[in-house]
Short mmCIF file of C-alpha atoms in Angstrom, two decimals:
data_model
loop_
_atom_site.label_atom_id
_atom_site.label_comp_id
_atom_site.label_asym_id
_atom_site.label_seq_id
_atom_site.Cartn_x
_atom_site.Cartn_y
_atom_site.Cartn_z
CA MET A 1 27.02 9.28 -10.90
CA THR A 2 28.03 7.95 -7.43
CA ILE A 3 28.25 10.07 -4.64
CA THR A 4 28.15 10.51 -0.80
CA ALA A 5 25.78 13.18 0.57
CA THR A 6 23.81 14.59 3.73
CA ILE A 7 20.32 14.29 3.87
CA THR A 8 19.14 17.70 5.42
CA SER A 9 15.28 17.46 5.40
CA LEU A 10 12.03 15.52 4.25
CA GLY A 11 10.12 16.93 1.09
CA HIS A 12 6.34 16.50 0.75
CA LYS A 13 6.44 13.33 -0.90
CA GLY A 14 8.29 11.80 1.90
CA GLU A 15 12.00 12.00 0.14
CA GLY A 16 15.05 12.69 1.80
CA ILE A 17 16.67 16.15 0.34
CA ALA A 18 20.10 16.43 0.26
CA ASP A 19 22.08 20.07 -1.27
CA VAL A 20 24.87 19.29 -3.25
CA GLU A 21 26.80 21.51 -4.95
CA GLY A 22 24.09 24.04 -4.63
CA ARG A 23 21.36 21.93 -6.30
CA LYS A 24 18.68 19.89 -4.33
CA LEU A 25 18.84 16.18 -5.00
CA PHE A 26 15.58 14.28 -3.76
CA VAL A 27 16.12 10.75 -2.53
CA PRO A 28 13.44 8.05 -1.31
CA LEU A 29 13.77 6.24 1.37
CA ALA A 30 16.42 8.27 3.53
CA LEU A 31 15.46 10.49 6.16
CA PRO A 32 16.99 13.76 7.35
CA GLY A 33 20.52 13.37 9.28
CA GLU A 34 21.52 10.30 7.34
CA VAL A 35 24.76 10.27 5.55
CA VAL A 36 23.76 8.49 2.17
CA GLU A 37 25.53 7.06 -1.00
CA ILE A 38 23.11 7.36 -4.09
CA GLU A 39 23.23 7.37 -7.90
CA ALA A 40 22.48 10.75 -8.73
CA GLU A 41 20.87 11.66 -12.10
CA GLY A 42 19.35 15.19 -12.64
CA GLU A 43 17.49 16.08 -9.22
CA ARG A 44 17.12 12.35 -8.50
CA GLY A 45 18.96 10.27 -5.99
CA THR A 46 18.87 6.82 -6.02
CA LEU A 47 19.59 5.28 -2.64
CA LEU A 48 22.46 2.77 -2.74
CA ARG A 49 23.58 2.38 0.86
CA VAL A 50 22.87 4.24 4.21
CA VAL A 51 26.35 4.83 5.48
CA THR A 52 24.97 6.56 8.94
CA PRO A 53 21.81 5.83 9.76
CA ALA A 54 19.06 8.24 11.61
CA PRO A 55 18.27 7.21 15.16
CA ASN A 56 14.57 7.29 14.15
CA ARG A 57 15.14 4.74 11.38
CA ILE A 58 13.27 1.57 11.98
CA MET A 59 12.94 -1.79 10.16
CA PRO A 60 9.99 -1.55 7.77
CA PHE A 61 7.35 -4.28 8.68
CA CYS A 62 6.92 -5.46 4.85
CA PRO A 63 9.23 -7.23 2.77
CA HIS A 64 8.28 -5.43 -0.27
CA PHE A 65 9.03 -2.30 1.14
CA GLY A 66 11.59 -0.39 -0.86
CA ALA A 67 10.91 -1.70 -4.34
CA CYS A 68 7.32 -1.71 -3.90
CA GLY A 69 5.84 1.83 -4.70
CA GLY A 70 2.71 1.41 -2.61
CA CYS A 71 4.13 2.60 0.61
CA GLN A 72 6.62 5.32 1.24
CA LEU A 73 7.15 5.85 5.09
CA GLN A 74 7.91 2.24 6.77
CA HIS A 75 11.12 3.03 7.44
CA MET A 76 10.60 5.93 10.00
CA ASP A 77 9.35 5.97 13.88
CA ARG A 78 6.06 6.82 15.04
CA SER A 79 6.77 10.10 16.31
CA SER A 80 8.52 11.05 13.12
CA TYR A 81 5.61 9.69 10.95
CA GLU A 82 3.28 11.42 13.04
CA ALA A 83 5.28 14.94 12.66
CA PHE A 84 5.39 14.31 9.03
CA LYS A 85 1.60 13.82 8.56
CA ILE A 86 1.20 16.75 10.40
CA GLY A 87 2.94 18.76 8.74
CA LEU A 88 1.40 17.62 5.20
CA VAL A 89 -1.60 19.91 6.58
CA GLU A 90 -0.22 22.46 8.50
CA THR A 91 2.70 23.60 5.94
CA PRO A 92 0.24 24.28 2.78
CA LEU A 93 -1.94 26.44 5.41
CA HIS A 94 1.00 28.66 6.75
CA PHE A 95 1.56 29.51 3.16
CA ALA A 96 -2.04 30.46 2.38
CA GLY A 97 -1.86 32.94 5.51
CA ILE A 98 -3.58 30.80 8.14
CA ASP A 99 -1.65 29.93 11.32
CA ALA A 100 -3.56 26.81 12.53
CA LYS A 101 -2.48 23.95 14.18
CA VAL A 102 -3.87 20.33 13.62
CA SER A 103 -5.57 19.25 17.12
CA ARG A 104 -5.21 15.67 16.53
CA LEU A 105 -4.02 12.85 13.82
CA VAL A 106 -6.27 10.10 14.18
CA ASP A 107 -5.09 6.28 12.80
CA ALA A 108 -7.97 5.38 10.65
CA SER A 109 -6.05 2.14 9.08
CA GLY A 110 -8.76 0.10 10.86
CA GLU A 111 -8.38 -3.59 9.49
CA GLY A 112 -6.81 -2.47 6.47
CA ARG A 113 -7.40 -0.92 3.24
CA ARG A 114 -11.00 -2.18 1.52
CA ARG A 115 -10.07 -0.62 -1.64
CA ALA A 116 -7.12 -1.15 -3.99
CA THR A 117 -5.98 -1.34 -7.34
CA LEU A 118 -3.41 -3.83 -8.63
CA HIS A 119 -1.79 -3.53 -11.97
CA ALA A 120 -1.82 -6.92 -13.96
CA ARG A 121 1.30 -6.76 -16.25
CA ARG A 122 3.37 -9.91 -17.95
CA GLU A 123 5.94 -9.30 -15.11
CA GLY A 124 3.41 -9.76 -12.30
CA ALA A 125 0.85 -8.17 -10.32
CA GLY A 126 0.97 -5.49 -7.85
CA TYR A 127 1.50 -1.77 -7.52
CA MET A 128 3.91 0.16 -9.54
CA ARG A 129 7.95 -0.04 -8.42
CA LEU A 130 9.26 3.02 -6.98
CA ARG A 131 9.94 5.67 -9.83
CA SER A 132 8.77 3.02 -12.08
CA HIS A 133 6.17 1.92 -14.82
CA GLN A 134 7.45 -1.68 -14.19
CA VAL A 135 4.93 -3.38 -11.89
CA HIS A 136 6.15 -5.34 -8.52
CA ASP A 137 5.17 -8.75 -8.26
CA LEU A 138 2.93 -9.28 -5.15
CA ASP A 139 2.15 -12.30 -3.05
CA ALA A 140 0.42 -10.25 -0.41
CA CYS A 141 0.10 -6.74 0.80
CA PRO A 142 -0.37 -6.15 4.75
CA ILE A 143 -2.14 -2.75 4.23
CA LEU A 144 -5.25 -4.40 2.92
CA VAL A 145 -8.12 -6.09 4.58
CA PRO A 146 -7.94 -9.76 4.95
CA ALA A 147 -10.93 -10.38 2.37
CA LEU A 148 -8.46 -8.71 -0.06
CA ALA A 149 -5.80 -11.66 0.44
CA LYS A 150 -6.57 -13.00 -3.15
CA ALA A 151 -6.08 -9.81 -5.02
CA PRO A 152 -3.00 -10.35 -6.57
CA ALA A 153 -4.20 -14.21 -7.67
CA ILE A 154 -7.41 -12.57 -9.27
CA ALA A 155 -5.34 -9.90 -11.13
CA ARG A 156 -3.02 -12.54 -12.54
CA ALA A 157 -5.75 -14.35 -13.71
CA VAL A 158 -7.21 -11.65 -15.00
CA MET A 159 -3.97 -10.92 -16.86
CA GLN A 160 -4.06 -14.75 -18.46
CA ALA A 161 -7.87 -13.89 -19.81
CA VAL A 162 -7.57 -10.53 -21.27
CA GLY A 163 -4.08 -9.53 -21.08
CA GLU A 164 -2.47 -6.72 -19.16
CA ALA A 165 -5.10 -4.50 -16.93
CA ASP A 166 -5.81 -2.38 -14.07
CA VAL A 167 -7.96 -4.29 -11.65
CA SER A 168 -9.80 -2.64 -9.02
CA PHE A 169 -11.08 -4.37 -5.79
CA THR A 170 -13.32 -3.28 -2.97
CA ALA A 171 -14.31 -5.59 -0.30
CA THR A 172 -17.84 -5.30 0.82
CA LEU A 173 -20.25 -6.89 2.62
CA SER A 174 -21.66 -9.50 0.18
CA GLY A 175 -17.99 -10.21 -1.10
CA LEU A 176 -15.67 -8.65 -3.41
CA ASP A 177 -16.30 -5.89 -6.48
CA VAL A 178 -13.89 -6.35 -9.10
CA ALA A 179 -13.72 -4.02 -11.83
CA ILE A 180 -11.45 -4.52 -14.72
CA ARG A 181 -9.82 -1.82 -17.17
CA THR A 182 -7.99 -2.49 -19.91
CA GLU A 183 -6.71 -0.51 -22.98
CA LYS A 184 -7.57 -3.60 -25.44
CA LYS A 185 -10.11 -2.93 -27.55
CA GLN A 186 -11.30 -6.27 -27.97
CA ALA A 187 -11.30 -7.73 -24.18
CA ARG A 188 -13.98 -10.07 -24.30
CA ALA A 189 -16.46 -10.10 -21.13
CA ASP A 190 -17.04 -14.03 -21.66
CA ARG A 191 -13.25 -14.24 -20.88
CA VAL A 192 -13.69 -12.96 -17.66
CA ALA A 193 -16.64 -14.24 -16.62
CA PRO A 194 -15.76 -17.27 -15.08
CA LEU A 195 -13.76 -15.39 -12.55
CA VAL A 196 -17.01 -14.80 -10.53
CA SER A 197 -17.33 -18.07 -9.52
CA ARG A 198 -13.83 -19.31 -9.79
CA PHE A 199 -13.13 -16.66 -6.98
CA ARG A 200 -17.06 -16.33 -5.49
CA LEU A 201 -17.12 -12.52 -6.40
CA ALA A 202 -19.90 -10.56 -5.79
CA ARG A 203 -19.85 -8.44 -8.94
CA LEU A 204 -17.31 -8.30 -11.80
CA ALA A 205 -16.96 -5.30 -14.85
CA LEU A 206 -14.86 -4.86 -17.47
CA ASN A 207 -14.36 -1.14 -18.95
CA GLY A 208 -17.15 -0.09 -16.53
CA GLU A 209 -19.77 -2.23 -17.87
CA MET A 210 -20.89 -5.09 -15.49
CA VAL A 211 -19.92 -8.59 -16.81
CA LEU A 212 -21.88 -10.72 -14.14
CA GLN A 213 -23.29 -9.99 -10.48
CA ALA A 214 -23.60 -12.86 -8.26
CA GLN A 215 -25.24 -10.52 -5.58
CA PRO A 216 -25.35 -6.51 -5.09
CA PRO A 217 -22.18 -5.36 -3.51
CA LEU A 218 -23.38 -3.66 -0.58
CA VAL A 219 -21.63 -1.27 1.92
CA ALA A 220 -23.32 -0.02 5.24
CA MET A 221 -23.70 3.65 6.08
CA GLY A 222 -25.52 4.02 9.40
CA ARG A 223 -28.73 2.50 9.40
CA ALA A 224 -28.80 1.88 5.21
CA GLN A 225 -27.13 -0.21 3.24
CA VAL A 226 -25.77 1.15 -0.17
CA GLU A 227 -25.47 -0.86 -3.26
CA LEU A 228 -22.17 0.29 -4.84
CA PRO A 229 -22.29 1.50 -8.52
CA ILE A 230 -19.56 0.68 -10.33
CA GLY A 231 -16.66 3.36 -10.32
CA SER A 232 -18.09 5.51 -7.37
CA PHE A 233 -16.17 6.27 -4.32
CA LEU A 234 -15.49 4.95 -1.56
CA GLN A 235 -13.39 5.66 1.65
CA ALA A 236 -10.34 3.52 1.69
CA THR A 237 -10.91 1.90 5.05
CA GLU A 238 -14.27 1.83 6.81
CA ALA A 239 -12.76 3.13 10.01
CA ALA A 240 -12.02 6.26 7.84
CA GLU A 241 -15.40 6.63 6.97
CA ASN A 242 -16.86 6.07 10.29
CA ILE A 243 -14.08 8.45 12.03
CA LEU A 244 -15.11 11.23 9.48
CA ALA A 245 -18.96 10.68 9.56
CA ASP A 246 -18.49 11.14 13.54
CA TYR A 247 -16.42 14.25 12.73
CA VAL A 248 -19.54 15.88 10.55
CA LEU A 249 -22.08 14.95 12.78
CA ASN A 250 -20.73 16.14 15.58
CA ALA A 251 -19.53 19.43 13.97
CA VAL A 252 -23.21 19.96 12.43
CA GLY A 253 -24.78 19.55 15.90
CA LYS A 254 -28.17 20.37 16.15
CA ALA A 255 -28.54 22.23 12.76
CA LYS A 256 -32.06 21.66 11.43
CA SER A 257 -31.33 22.14 7.75
CA VAL A 258 -28.11 20.51 5.93
CA ALA A 259 -26.88 20.20 2.94
CA ASP A 260 -24.22 17.81 1.85
CA LEU A 261 -22.46 18.93 -1.22
CA PHE A 262 -20.21 16.53 -3.07
CA CYS A 263 -22.08 13.98 -1.51
CA GLY A 264 -21.28 10.65 -3.32
CA ILE A 265 -23.12 7.82 -2.71
CA GLY A 266 -23.81 9.17 1.09
CA PRO A 267 -21.68 8.55 3.76
CA PHE A 268 -22.61 11.84 5.30
CA ALA A 269 -26.08 12.30 3.89
CA LEU A 270 -27.65 9.08 5.26
CA ARG A 271 -26.03 9.43 8.54
CA LEU A 272 -27.36 13.30 9.18
CA ALA A 273 -30.87 12.01 7.54
CA GLU A 274 -31.35 9.90 10.85
CA GLN A 275 -32.04 13.30 12.84
CA ARG A 276 -32.98 15.97 9.99
CA PRO A 277 -33.82 16.37 6.52
CA VAL A 278 -30.73 16.83 4.23
CA PHE A 279 -30.24 18.40 0.49
CA ALA A 280 -27.40 16.29 -0.95
CA ALA A 281 -25.74 17.04 -4.57
CA ASP A 282 -23.17 15.44 -6.47
CA SER A 283 -21.89 15.26 -10.41
CA ASP A 284 -22.09 11.27 -10.02
CA ARG A 285 -25.47 10.49 -11.08
CA ALA A 286 -25.12 6.80 -10.26
CA GLY A 287 -24.11 7.59 -6.50
CA ILE A 288 -27.06 9.87 -6.38
CA ALA A 289 -29.05 7.25 -7.80
CA ALA A 290 -27.63 4.38 -5.04
CA LEU A 291 -28.18 7.10 -2.54
CA ASP A 292 -31.98 7.87 -3.27
CA LYS A 293 -32.67 4.05 -3.38
CA ALA A 294 -30.52 3.27 -0.22
CA ARG A 295 -32.79 6.22 1.38
CA ARG A 296 -35.82 4.64 0.27
CA PHE A 297 -35.05 1.07 1.60
CA ALA A 298 -33.56 2.44 5.03
CA LYS A 299 -36.09 2.63 8.00
CA GLY A 300 -36.18 5.60 10.24
CA LEU A 301 -34.50 8.22 7.97
CA ARG A 302 -36.06 11.99 7.24
CA GLU A 303 -36.13 12.93 3.95
CA VAL A 304 -32.99 13.15 1.37
CA THR A 305 -33.72 15.39 -1.62
CA ALA A 306 -30.55 13.68 -3.75
CA ARG A 307 -29.93 15.50 -6.85
CA PRO A 308 -27.21 15.30 -9.51
CA ARG A 309 -25.49 18.52 -10.11
CA ASP A 310 -21.79 19.77 -11.41
CA LEU A 311 -20.61 21.67 -8.07
CA PHE A 312 -17.37 22.93 -10.32
CA ARG A 313 -19.43 24.09 -13.17
CA ASP A 314 -22.50 24.96 -11.31
CA PRO A 315 -22.66 25.49 -7.77
CA LEU A 316 -25.17 26.39 -5.63
CA THR A 317 -25.39 30.10 -5.33
CA ARG A 318 -25.75 32.14 -2.23
CA PHE A 319 -29.48 32.58 -3.24
CA GLU A 320 -29.53 28.73 -3.12
CA LEU A 321 -28.23 28.06 0.36
CA PRO A 322 -30.79 28.59 3.02
CA TYR A 323 -29.24 26.16 5.27
CA ASP A 324 -27.72 25.83 8.90
CA ALA A 325 -24.95 23.92 7.95
CA VAL A 326 -23.08 22.92 4.57
CA VAL A 327 -20.98 19.75 4.44
CA LEU A 328 -18.42 19.63 1.72
CA ASP A 329 -16.38 16.81 0.90
CA PRO A 330 -14.50 17.49 -2.18
CA PRO A 331 -12.20 15.50 -4.61
CA ARG A 332 -8.47 16.79 -4.95
CA ALA A 333 -9.25 19.23 -7.05
CA GLY A 334 -11.10 21.12 -4.02
CA ALA A 335 -14.16 22.91 -4.12
CA GLU A 336 -13.19 26.49 -5.02
CA ALA A 337 -16.36 27.84 -7.19
CA GLN A 338 -18.92 26.49 -4.06
CA VAL A 339 -16.67 27.81 -1.50
CA ARG A 340 -16.89 31.31 -3.05
CA GLU A 341 -20.61 31.02 -3.33
CA LEU A 342 -20.44 29.98 0.32
CA ALA A 343 -18.07 32.81 1.65
CA ALA A 344 -20.66 35.27 0.67
CA SER A 345 -23.62 33.12 2.07
CA ARG A 346 -25.40 33.32 5.20
CA VAL A 347 -24.60 29.48 6.22
CA LYS A 348 -23.26 29.48 9.81
CA THR A 349 -21.35 26.31 9.84
CA VAL A 350 -19.32 24.91 6.84
CA VAL A 351 -17.85 21.16 7.67
CA MET A 352 -15.18 20.26 5.12
CA VAL A 353 -13.46 17.25 4.22
CA ALA A 354 -10.93 16.84 2.18
CA CYS A 355 -7.98 14.52 0.47
CA ASP A 356 -5.45 16.94 -0.67
CA ALA A 357 -4.22 19.71 1.86
CA ARG A 358 -3.07 22.03 -1.01
CA THR A 359 -6.72 22.91 -2.44
CA PHE A 360 -7.83 22.55 1.13
CA ALA A 361 -5.42 25.36 2.15
CA ARG A 362 -6.84 27.28 -0.71
CA ASP A 363 -10.67 27.01 0.10
CA ALA A 364 -10.05 27.17 3.81
CA ALA A 365 -8.71 30.95 3.14
CA ILE A 366 -11.27 31.52 0.84
CA LEU A 367 -13.69 30.66 3.60
CA VAL A 368 -11.91 32.70 6.31
CA ALA A 369 -11.81 35.81 4.26
CA GLY A 370 -15.30 35.54 4.01
CA GLY A 371 -15.61 35.86 7.36
CA TYR A 372 -15.39 32.30 9.14
CA ALA A 373 -13.36 31.23 11.86
CA MET A 374 -11.33 27.89 11.34
CA SER A 375 -11.83 25.29 14.20
CA ASP A 376 -10.96 21.45 15.31
CA LEU A 377 -8.41 20.81 12.26
CA VAL A 378 -7.87 16.95 12.49
CA ALA A 379 -5.84 14.78 10.44
CA VAL A 380 -7.29 11.40 9.54
CA ASP A 381 -4.73 8.79 8.54
CA GLN A 382 -6.62 6.32 6.55
CA PHE A 383 -3.64 6.02 3.76
CA VAL A 384 -1.11 4.67 6.43
CA GLN A 385 2.64 4.49 5.31
CA SER A 386 1.83 6.62 2.61
CA THR A 387 2.03 10.81 2.02
CA HIS A 388 -1.53 11.14 1.34
CA VAL A 389 -4.06 12.49 4.63
CA GLU A 390 -7.58 13.31 4.88
CA ILE A 391 -8.23 16.55 6.57
CA ALA A 392 -11.46 17.61 8.31
CA ALA A 393 -12.32 21.17 9.73
CA THR A 394 -15.14 23.20 10.52
CA PHE A 395 -15.90 27.06 10.05
CA ARG A 396 -18.35 28.83 11.92
CA ARG A 397 -18.97 32.61 11.08
#
């Protein structure tokens, strides 16, 4: 059904919201105040035409915007964009009973994203189309670092070699690290191995197993260099990692004993260890091993005690927290079990980095109820033009 409606507000997914006959319609690519013509189906609306554009509408910088689902916000001006991102952080905190304001929104796009996953399908290689399971074929993506310019071509070559697959890329100091995942049970490593020399890759993996490595894929973390395990977490932009690390170091201050929980491969632990001993824990055993190896080969670091531990099921108890400061950087599920133990502990300072605003608000409320005061709430924008935002905050007793 084709209708004309007025967009009244913006949802947390960046979709315009229209009230039509008592029901809400969610319309991607539309802005508040606009009169739009849409194709309505259930609670979804597909934008057909902007009849009256909003004054904050701008021309997207990417020709693929609107078809490609990788970005959602290129059509709004800078002030509207910043207000939307700040709202993503403040609104869940408000609903959790915390009246807090973001002190600053930091642009962490840097030179672009050093990590990306493209879908290789018969129709091409790229990100999924907006509200679709069909791939939008890309020739280039302007939000990626220059080193990933050949990612679409590599993804197409993967399609030719083993069929449909998801191809993850990481730009490292020693070249591209490429990991292929396919549901094809008989995908053969020898079919993709030639891609290493053809595209001068550092490493190639297939379904979690290394196919060929020309040289170890390395990333710098302070004084250390870490060899990336296959499939381990890494911040999407180098700029974001540096900004978040600086935040953590400043918030920890002169604390003599520090624990880095959900430490991953050590972006915080390795930098913290330049000044004091650090205890680090994470469920990613390969990540812990990489962190430990990097610490042993780096010069001028204090001791890092790195242990594999599932902090969801087996958090450090209040009796295992004899630290001046604890750093948390959990995945999207948050750190509820660990935060409850911290709330009952005597740890003076907790520094939390989070990638999901809702679970962050939940965990922050637990800490506040346990006697902590939150300060220096920062939004770090590394996933530019998307509806994701990183969060950093400091909690002190």
